Amino acid sequence: MTITADGAYAARLAHDGGSWFPERWTLDSPEPYAVPLPGSQPEEPGTEVLPMADGRVLIHRVVDGRHAFALLYPTGPDTGEVPLGAVDCGASRLSLLPPPPGGRCAYAIAVGESSTDLWLVAGGSFGPEHLAGIPGRCSGGVWLDGEGRILALDRELEGRVKAVAVDLERGGEVSPLLQIAEESDDRVLLADADSGLLLVRSDAPGHDRLGWGVLGGTRPVRFPECLRLPDHAVTPFSIQPGQTLMPESCAVALRIYGAAGSWLGVWRPAERRLHQLAAPEGWLAGAGRWTRAGVLRLPYATGAVPCGVAEVEPPPPREAPTPVAARPVPLQQAPLTGRTGVG
């Protein structure tokens, strides 16, 4: 499931036991509800869908080797469809990026052997528009600001992965964002525009670890020991918004996955503790959004409740000293203006 940046809508590819079809969820109503958006024929299992701010759903299909895009919307018992055009990128692998702030546009990257093309696939003046070619193979995709201008991508170049910032208003200008050590692979996983909090993954400590830093800050990236769980995958999926210039106070939601399944983790940079909580039955694992008040909303689907949202209030924060890094690790600043460095 993919959720808009404001948490109002979500979309997923659902299955009714016989075929796949897009489904839109409305999350900001008194009671959440889902609307199926089946087309004239079943969708392929790998079809991508993305919710837009106006309630329509962008769909990405591969048709005869080309990447076709359309906007879907409910029209009574049927599904309306607005074709947007197609992209022919040869052997490159094209995938949608997460919804940007505002939700009026949608972007995709096409990854080739040695370069990556950035496309505007919805919200332009005419069909898909090629925005930039970026040297290297890019992945990820995290929005760093509240306007949908600055995009962080993890770029593999010359055998190393480093996160870079791409400025969409400057023709896709690329600048360094994260370099923890010269020989390390450094990725950006999540960012919050209000506080500047960044969640990163790097092997600079000797093996892959989750860490945190502050965009434009002067203190080093830190790798909390409590986020290291042997034999488990720990992936952050939402940062509490509204904590302006207070990154240490932000609550972070994480999906913890192991042999026993998936459950929930909640952590704050100011604490040395990871709270592990049971996830609601039917949780669409890895999907969810924090409210500004610090309530975590998790979408779930069961046989009895096909469209539900569980609200989780984590344990209240407690004061704890900030861990001190053993050595300085620079976090480079993205081309953002008007932010005071903290942390």
Tab-separated table of C-alpha atoms in Angstrom:
chain	number	residue	atom	x	y	z
A	1	MET	CA	0.000	0.000	0.000
A	2	THR	CA	1.131	3.531	-0.841
A	3	ILE	CA	-0.188	6.542	1.096
A	4	THR	CA	-0.242	10.188	0.009
A	5	ALA	CA	2.111	12.548	1.830
A	6	ASP	CA	-0.796	14.111	3.746
A	7	GLY	CA	-2.269	10.737	4.698
A	8	ALA	CA	-5.647	11.413	3.060
A	9	TYR	CA	-5.660	8.620	0.452
A	10	ALA	CA	-3.967	5.313	-0.148
A	11	ALA	CA	-3.876	2.840	-3.013
A	12	ARG	CA	-2.924	-0.777	-3.421
A	13	LEU	CA	-3.268	-3.659	-5.856
A	14	ALA	CA	-5.885	-5.929	-4.288
A	15	HIS	CA	-6.848	-9.514	-5.045
A	16	ASP	CA	-10.348	-11.002	-4.868
A	17	GLY	CA	-9.291	-14.617	-5.219
A	18	GLY	CA	-9.570	-14.546	-8.989
A	19	SER	CA	-7.886	-11.411	-10.280
A	20	TRP	CA	-5.869	-8.330	-9.344
A	21	PHE	CA	-7.381	-4.829	-9.397
A	22	PRO	CA	-6.503	-1.343	-8.051
A	23	GLU	CA	-8.194	-0.235	-4.846
A	24	ARG	CA	-8.353	3.281	-3.411
A	25	TRP	CA	-8.678	3.871	0.312
A	26	THR	CA	-10.016	7.120	1.788
A	27	LEU	CA	-8.319	7.569	5.142
A	28	ASP	CA	-9.317	11.090	6.235
A	29	SER	CA	-13.058	10.411	6.536
A	30	PRO	CA	-14.791	9.633	9.879
A	31	GLU	CA	-14.811	5.987	8.792
A	32	PRO	CA	-12.174	4.787	6.296
A	33	TYR	CA	-13.551	3.124	3.195
A	34	ALA	CA	-12.201	1.412	0.087
A	35	VAL	CA	-13.348	1.747	-3.510
A	36	PRO	CA	-12.367	-0.958	-6.023
A	37	LEU	CA	-11.230	0.356	-9.411
A	38	PRO	CA	-11.280	-2.662	-11.722
A	39	GLY	CA	-10.506	-2.136	-15.383
A	40	SER	CA	-11.798	-3.949	-18.427
A	41	GLN	CA	-9.385	-6.786	-17.716
A	42	PRO	CA	-7.428	-8.024	-14.666
A	43	GLU	CA	-4.141	-6.337	-13.850
A	44	GLU	CA	-0.770	-8.046	-13.812
A	45	PRO	CA	0.601	-8.814	-10.310
A	46	GLY	CA	3.514	-6.365	-10.667
A	47	THR	CA	1.371	-3.390	-11.706
A	48	GLU	CA	2.159	-0.221	-9.709
A	49	VAL	CA	-0.489	2.144	-8.314
A	50	LEU	CA	-0.072	5.530	-6.649
A	51	PRO	CA	-2.728	7.688	-4.920
A	52	MET	CA	-3.092	11.322	-5.983
A	53	ALA	CA	-4.222	14.230	-3.794
A	54	ASP	CA	-7.519	14.601	-5.704
A	55	GLY	CA	-8.564	11.004	-5.001
A	56	ARG	CA	-7.637	9.570	-8.377
A	57	VAL	CA	-5.197	6.678	-8.636
A	58	LEU	CA	-2.254	6.597	-11.019
A	59	ILE	CA	-1.628	3.198	-12.571
A	60	HIS	CA	1.583	2.050	-14.251
A	61	ARG	CA	1.224	-0.848	-16.666
A	62	VAL	CA	3.740	-2.484	-18.999
A	63	VAL	CA	2.125	-2.900	-22.429
A	64	ASP	CA	4.119	-4.363	-25.343
A	65	GLY	CA	7.392	-3.346	-23.717
A	66	ARG	CA	6.286	0.267	-23.088
A	67	HIS	CA	5.368	1.815	-19.754
A	68	ALA	CA	1.818	3.175	-19.947
A	69	PHE	CA	0.272	5.521	-17.365
A	70	ALA	CA	-3.340	6.413	-16.658
A	71	LEU	CA	-5.454	8.012	-13.936
A	72	LEU	CA	-8.316	5.934	-12.532
A	73	TYR	CA	-11.408	7.237	-10.744
A	74	PRO	CA	-14.779	5.789	-9.704
A	75	THR	CA	-17.793	6.543	-11.911
A	76	GLY	CA	-20.741	4.862	-10.238
A	77	PRO	CA	-20.352	1.113	-10.712
A	78	ASP	CA	-17.606	1.543	-13.313
A	79	THR	CA	-14.046	2.836	-13.401
A	80	GLY	CA	-13.149	5.938	-15.387
A	81	GLU	CA	-9.697	6.094	-16.952
A	82	VAL	CA	-7.694	9.036	-18.306
A	83	PRO	CA	-4.707	7.858	-20.396
A	84	LEU	CA	-1.574	9.934	-19.820
A	85	GLY	CA	0.754	8.432	-22.400
A	86	ALA	CA	3.648	6.007	-22.291
A	87	VAL	CA	7.412	5.887	-21.870
A	88	ASP	CA	9.656	3.721	-24.014
A	89	CYS	CA	12.885	3.239	-22.079
A	90	GLY	CA	14.168	0.062	-23.701
A	91	ALA	CA	15.755	-2.353	-21.261
A	92	SER	CA	15.788	0.161	-18.395
A	93	ARG	CA	13.753	-0.737	-15.310
A	94	LEU	CA	11.132	1.958	-14.645
A	95	SER	CA	9.408	2.360	-11.279
A	96	LEU	CA	7.285	4.995	-9.567
A	97	LEU	CA	8.730	7.195	-6.828
A	98	PRO	CA	6.842	7.791	-3.551
A	99	PRO	CA	4.078	10.438	-3.657
A	100	PRO	CA	5.566	13.943	-3.356
A	101	PRO	CA	4.218	16.613	-0.983
A	102	GLY	CA	1.109	18.183	-2.482
A	103	GLY	CA	0.238	15.013	-4.383
A	104	ARG	CA	-0.555	16.756	-7.677
A	105	CYS	CA	2.365	15.206	-9.578
A	106	ALA	CA	3.954	11.789	-9.863
A	107	TYR	CA	7.498	10.865	-10.804
A	108	ALA	CA	9.345	7.754	-11.920
A	109	ILE	CA	12.939	6.680	-12.498
A	110	ALA	CA	14.169	4.477	-15.312
A	111	VAL	CA	17.392	2.739	-14.308
A	112	GLY	CA	19.760	1.716	-17.077
A	113	GLU	CA	23.195	0.090	-17.064
A	114	SER	CA	25.118	3.249	-16.186
A	115	SER	CA	22.587	6.077	-15.861
A	116	THR	CA	19.121	6.883	-14.532
A	117	ASP	CA	16.401	8.936	-16.204
A	118	LEU	CA	13.974	10.950	-14.096
A	119	TRP	CA	10.446	11.307	-15.517
A	120	LEU	CA	7.396	13.370	-14.623
A	121	VAL	CA	4.608	10.905	-15.434
A	122	ALA	CA	1.543	12.751	-14.074
A	123	GLY	CA	0.783	16.418	-13.496
A	124	GLY	CA	2.673	17.814	-16.470
A	125	SER	CA	1.313	19.893	-19.320
A	126	PHE	CA	1.370	17.048	-21.836
A	127	GLY	CA	2.008	13.370	-21.148
A	128	PRO	CA	5.160	11.994	-19.530
A	129	GLU	CA	8.064	14.476	-19.542
A	130	HIS	CA	11.750	13.619	-19.302
A	131	LEU	CA	13.278	15.810	-16.586
A	132	ALA	CA	16.890	14.735	-16.193
A	133	GLY	CA	19.522	12.127	-16.865
A	134	ILE	CA	21.595	11.222	-13.809
A	135	PRO	CA	24.934	9.381	-14.094
A	136	GLY	CA	24.871	6.132	-12.113
A	137	ARG	CA	22.187	3.641	-11.121
A	138	CYS	CA	19.672	5.190	-8.725
A	139	SER	CA	17.202	3.639	-6.301
A	140	GLY	CA	15.160	4.683	-3.274
A	141	GLY	CA	13.462	8.058	-3.426
A	142	VAL	CA	12.834	10.327	-0.409
A	143	TRP	CA	11.409	13.866	-0.511
A	144	LEU	CA	13.500	16.260	1.570
A	145	ASP	CA	11.293	19.357	1.579
A	146	GLY	CA	7.620	20.226	1.900
A	147	GLU	CA	7.223	21.505	-1.663
A	148	GLY	CA	8.255	18.439	-3.646
A	149	ARG	CA	11.332	20.134	-5.080
A	150	ILE	CA	14.297	18.284	-3.557
A	151	LEU	CA	14.507	14.521	-4.006
A	152	ALA	CA	17.041	12.196	-2.378
A	153	LEU	CA	18.157	9.202	-4.423
A	154	ASP	CA	20.640	6.459	-3.576
A	155	ARG	CA	23.121	6.457	-6.452
A	156	GLU	CA	25.447	3.582	-7.274
A	157	LEU	CA	28.500	4.985	-9.049
A	158	GLU	CA	31.982	3.505	-9.371
A	159	GLY	CA	31.082	0.624	-7.086
A	160	ARG	CA	29.787	2.707	-4.157
A	161	VAL	CA	26.297	3.824	-3.142
A	162	LYS	CA	25.942	7.413	-1.923
A	163	ALA	CA	22.748	9.389	-1.420
A	164	VAL	CA	22.488	12.479	-3.597
A	165	ALA	CA	20.000	15.363	-3.712
A	166	VAL	CA	18.253	16.174	-6.986
A	167	ASP	CA	16.827	19.682	-7.447
A	168	LEU	CA	13.792	19.466	-9.745
A	169	GLU	CA	13.611	23.237	-10.204
A	170	ARG	CA	17.171	23.353	-11.511
A	171	GLY	CA	16.796	20.814	-14.271
A	172	GLY	CA	17.626	17.840	-12.057
A	173	GLU	CA	20.865	19.313	-10.699
A	174	VAL	CA	22.621	16.703	-8.543
A	175	SER	CA	24.608	17.476	-5.398
A	176	PRO	CA	26.158	15.258	-2.683
A	177	LEU	CA	23.916	14.590	0.299
A	178	LEU	CA	25.352	11.807	2.438
A	179	GLN	CA	28.925	10.567	2.705
A	180	ILE	CA	29.731	8.944	6.015
A	181	ALA	CA	33.026	7.354	4.995
A	182	GLU	CA	34.814	7.261	1.675
A	183	GLU	CA	34.423	3.485	1.244
A	184	SER	CA	30.947	3.081	2.771
A	185	ASP	CA	27.557	2.581	1.126
A	186	ASP	CA	25.251	5.309	2.497
A	187	ARG	CA	21.508	5.435	1.819
A	188	VAL	CA	18.701	7.750	2.925
A	189	LEU	CA	15.567	5.850	4.021
A	190	LEU	CA	13.252	8.557	5.379
A	191	ALA	CA	13.229	12.311	5.921
A	192	ASP	CA	10.980	14.780	7.717
A	193	ALA	CA	10.846	18.327	6.366
A	194	ASP	CA	9.632	19.904	9.641
A	195	SER	CA	12.419	18.697	11.905
A	196	GLY	CA	15.108	17.811	9.366
A	197	LEU	CA	15.396	14.299	10.801
A	198	LEU	CA	16.982	11.780	8.417
A	199	LEU	CA	16.944	8.004	8.791
A	200	VAL	CA	19.861	6.384	6.995
A	201	ARG	CA	21.374	2.966	6.410
A	202	SER	CA	25.131	2.573	6.106
A	203	ASP	CA	27.860	-0.031	6.431
A	204	ALA	CA	30.325	2.575	7.747
A	205	PRO	CA	30.247	0.962	11.241
A	206	GLY	CA	31.499	-2.305	9.683
A	207	HIS	CA	28.157	-3.766	8.630
A	208	ASP	CA	24.734	-2.419	7.627
A	209	ARG	CA	23.228	-0.353	10.451
A	210	LEU	CA	20.329	2.048	10.871
A	211	GLY	CA	21.386	5.545	11.831
A	212	TRP	CA	20.044	9.065	12.129
A	213	GLY	CA	21.217	12.568	11.440
A	214	VAL	CA	19.851	16.048	10.829
A	215	LEU	CA	19.700	17.689	7.439
A	216	GLY	CA	22.001	20.685	7.581
A	217	GLY	CA	23.147	19.778	11.103
A	218	THR	CA	26.716	19.762	12.382
A	219	ARG	CA	26.659	16.713	14.649
A	220	PRO	CA	27.625	13.265	13.352
A	221	VAL	CA	25.356	10.496	12.168
A	222	ARG	CA	24.619	8.149	15.056
A	223	PHE	CA	23.894	4.415	14.937
A	224	PRO	CA	21.810	3.476	18.021
A	225	GLU	CA	22.507	0.019	19.357
A	226	CYS	CA	18.820	-0.490	20.171
A	227	LEU	CA	17.986	-0.485	16.430
A	228	ARG	CA	20.274	-3.438	15.828
A	229	LEU	CA	18.265	-6.665	16.091
A	230	PRO	CA	20.165	-9.783	14.992
A	231	ASP	CA	18.274	-12.044	12.565
A	232	HIS	CA	15.592	-9.397	12.021
A	233	ALA	CA	15.010	-6.799	9.323
A	234	VAL	CA	14.202	-3.360	10.783
A	235	THR	CA	12.806	-0.815	8.325
A	236	PRO	CA	11.507	2.671	9.216
A	237	PHE	CA	8.337	3.723	7.403
A	238	SER	CA	7.045	6.936	9.025
A	239	ILE	CA	8.374	9.928	11.002
A	240	GLN	CA	6.111	12.037	13.212
A	241	PRO	CA	5.582	15.444	11.540
A	242	GLY	CA	5.167	18.813	13.189
A	243	GLN	CA	8.222	18.669	15.459
A	244	THR	CA	9.758	21.817	13.975
A	245	LEU	CA	13.523	21.850	14.493
A	246	MET	CA	13.163	19.159	17.196
A	247	PRO	CA	14.460	16.009	15.494
A	248	GLU	CA	15.314	14.236	18.751
A	249	SER	CA	11.647	14.365	19.794
A	250	CYS	CA	10.223	12.814	16.606
A	251	ALA	CA	8.643	9.396	16.963
A	252	VAL	CA	9.699	6.948	14.250
A	253	ALA	CA	7.629	3.899	13.267
A	254	LEU	CA	9.511	0.813	12.111
A	255	ARG	CA	8.507	-2.533	10.693
A	256	ILE	CA	10.311	-5.415	12.394
A	257	TYR	CA	10.358	-8.605	10.373
A	258	GLY	CA	11.639	-12.008	11.409
A	259	ALA	CA	10.806	-15.684	11.375
A	260	ALA	CA	7.733	-15.018	13.532
A	261	GLY	CA	6.305	-12.459	11.065
A	262	SER	CA	5.975	-8.674	11.197
A	263	TRP	CA	5.377	-6.409	14.142
A	264	LEU	CA	5.772	-2.775	15.080
A	265	GLY	CA	8.646	-0.776	16.506
A	266	VAL	CA	8.534	2.782	17.871
A	267	TRP	CA	11.682	4.755	18.629
A	268	ARG	CA	12.746	8.341	19.304
A	269	PRO	CA	16.293	9.616	18.742
A	270	ALA	CA	16.398	11.090	22.268
A	271	GLU	CA	15.869	7.631	23.781
A	272	ARG	CA	18.079	4.560	23.930
A	273	ARG	CA	15.127	2.176	23.748
A	274	LEU	CA	13.127	0.566	20.945
A	275	HIS	CA	9.513	-0.131	21.917
A	276	GLN	CA	8.243	-3.315	20.266
A	277	LEU	CA	4.463	-3.522	19.878
A	278	ALA	CA	2.048	-6.021	18.366
A	279	ALA	CA	0.659	-4.976	14.994
A	280	PRO	CA	-3.096	-5.129	14.370
A	281	GLU	CA	-4.397	-8.254	12.672
A	282	GLY	CA	-4.305	-7.864	8.905
A	283	TRP	CA	-1.857	-4.942	9.017
A	284	LEU	CA	-0.643	-4.044	5.532
A	285	ALA	CA	2.898	-4.364	6.806
A	286	GLY	CA	5.106	-1.327	6.365
A	287	ALA	CA	2.187	1.056	5.717
A	288	GLY	CA	1.119	3.765	8.129
A	289	ARG	CA	1.358	7.452	8.997
A	290	TRP	CA	1.902	9.490	12.138
A	291	THR	CA	-0.423	12.359	12.996
A	292	ARG	CA	1.060	15.582	14.330
A	293	ALA	CA	-0.403	14.665	17.728
A	294	GLY	CA	1.772	11.550	17.839
A	295	VAL	CA	-0.843	8.903	17.006
A	296	LEU	CA	0.216	6.199	14.568
A	297	ARG	CA	-2.501	5.184	12.065
A	298	LEU	CA	-2.031	1.707	10.559
A	299	PRO	CA	-4.202	0.420	7.674
A	300	TYR	CA	-5.349	-3.193	7.904
A	301	ALA	CA	-7.665	-5.575	6.086
A	302	THR	CA	-9.309	-8.739	7.417
A	303	GLY	CA	-12.220	-10.905	6.347
A	304	ALA	CA	-14.490	-9.083	8.793
A	305	VAL	CA	-13.060	-5.582	8.170
A	306	PRO	CA	-11.913	-5.176	4.565
A	307	CYS	CA	-10.839	-1.555	5.146
A	308	GLY	CA	-9.730	-0.560	8.615
A	309	VAL	CA	-7.341	1.840	10.324
A	310	ALA	CA	-5.963	1.048	13.774
A	311	GLU	CA	-4.699	3.913	15.912
A	312	VAL	CA	-1.697	3.229	18.123
A	313	GLU	CA	-0.543	5.594	20.851
A	314	PRO	CA	3.055	4.693	21.727
A	315	PRO	CA	4.537	4.956	25.211
A	316	PRO	CA	5.203	8.605	26.120
A	317	PRO	CA	8.751	9.876	25.624
A	318	ARG	CA	11.157	9.908	28.495
A	319	GLU	CA	14.217	12.025	28.886
A	320	ALA	CA	17.477	10.336	27.993
A	321	PRO	CA	20.965	11.617	27.220
A	322	THR	CA	21.819	11.771	23.535
A	323	PRO	CA	24.371	9.082	22.566
A	324	VAL	CA	27.798	10.453	21.751
A	325	ALA	CA	29.431	9.211	18.543
A	326	ALA	CA	32.845	7.605	18.847
A	327	ARG	CA	34.157	9.617	15.903
A	328	PRO	CA	32.892	12.480	13.737
A	329	VAL	CA	30.882	11.374	10.717
A	330	PRO	CA	29.930	14.282	8.414
A	331	LEU	CA	26.406	14.590	7.091
A	332	GLN	CA	26.514	16.802	4.019
A	333	GLN	CA	23.802	19.377	3.486
A	334	ALA	CA	21.314	19.170	0.625
A	335	PRO	CA	20.571	22.359	-1.339
A	336	LEU	CA	17.802	23.551	0.984
A	337	THR	CA	17.490	27.095	2.239
A	338	GLY	CA	15.999	28.690	5.307
A	339	ARG	CA	16.831	25.880	7.753
A	340	THR	CA	18.756	26.340	10.950
A	341	GLY	CA	21.078	23.457	11.709
A	342	VAL	CA	20.248	21.534	14.865
A	343	GLY	CA	21.308	18.322	16.497
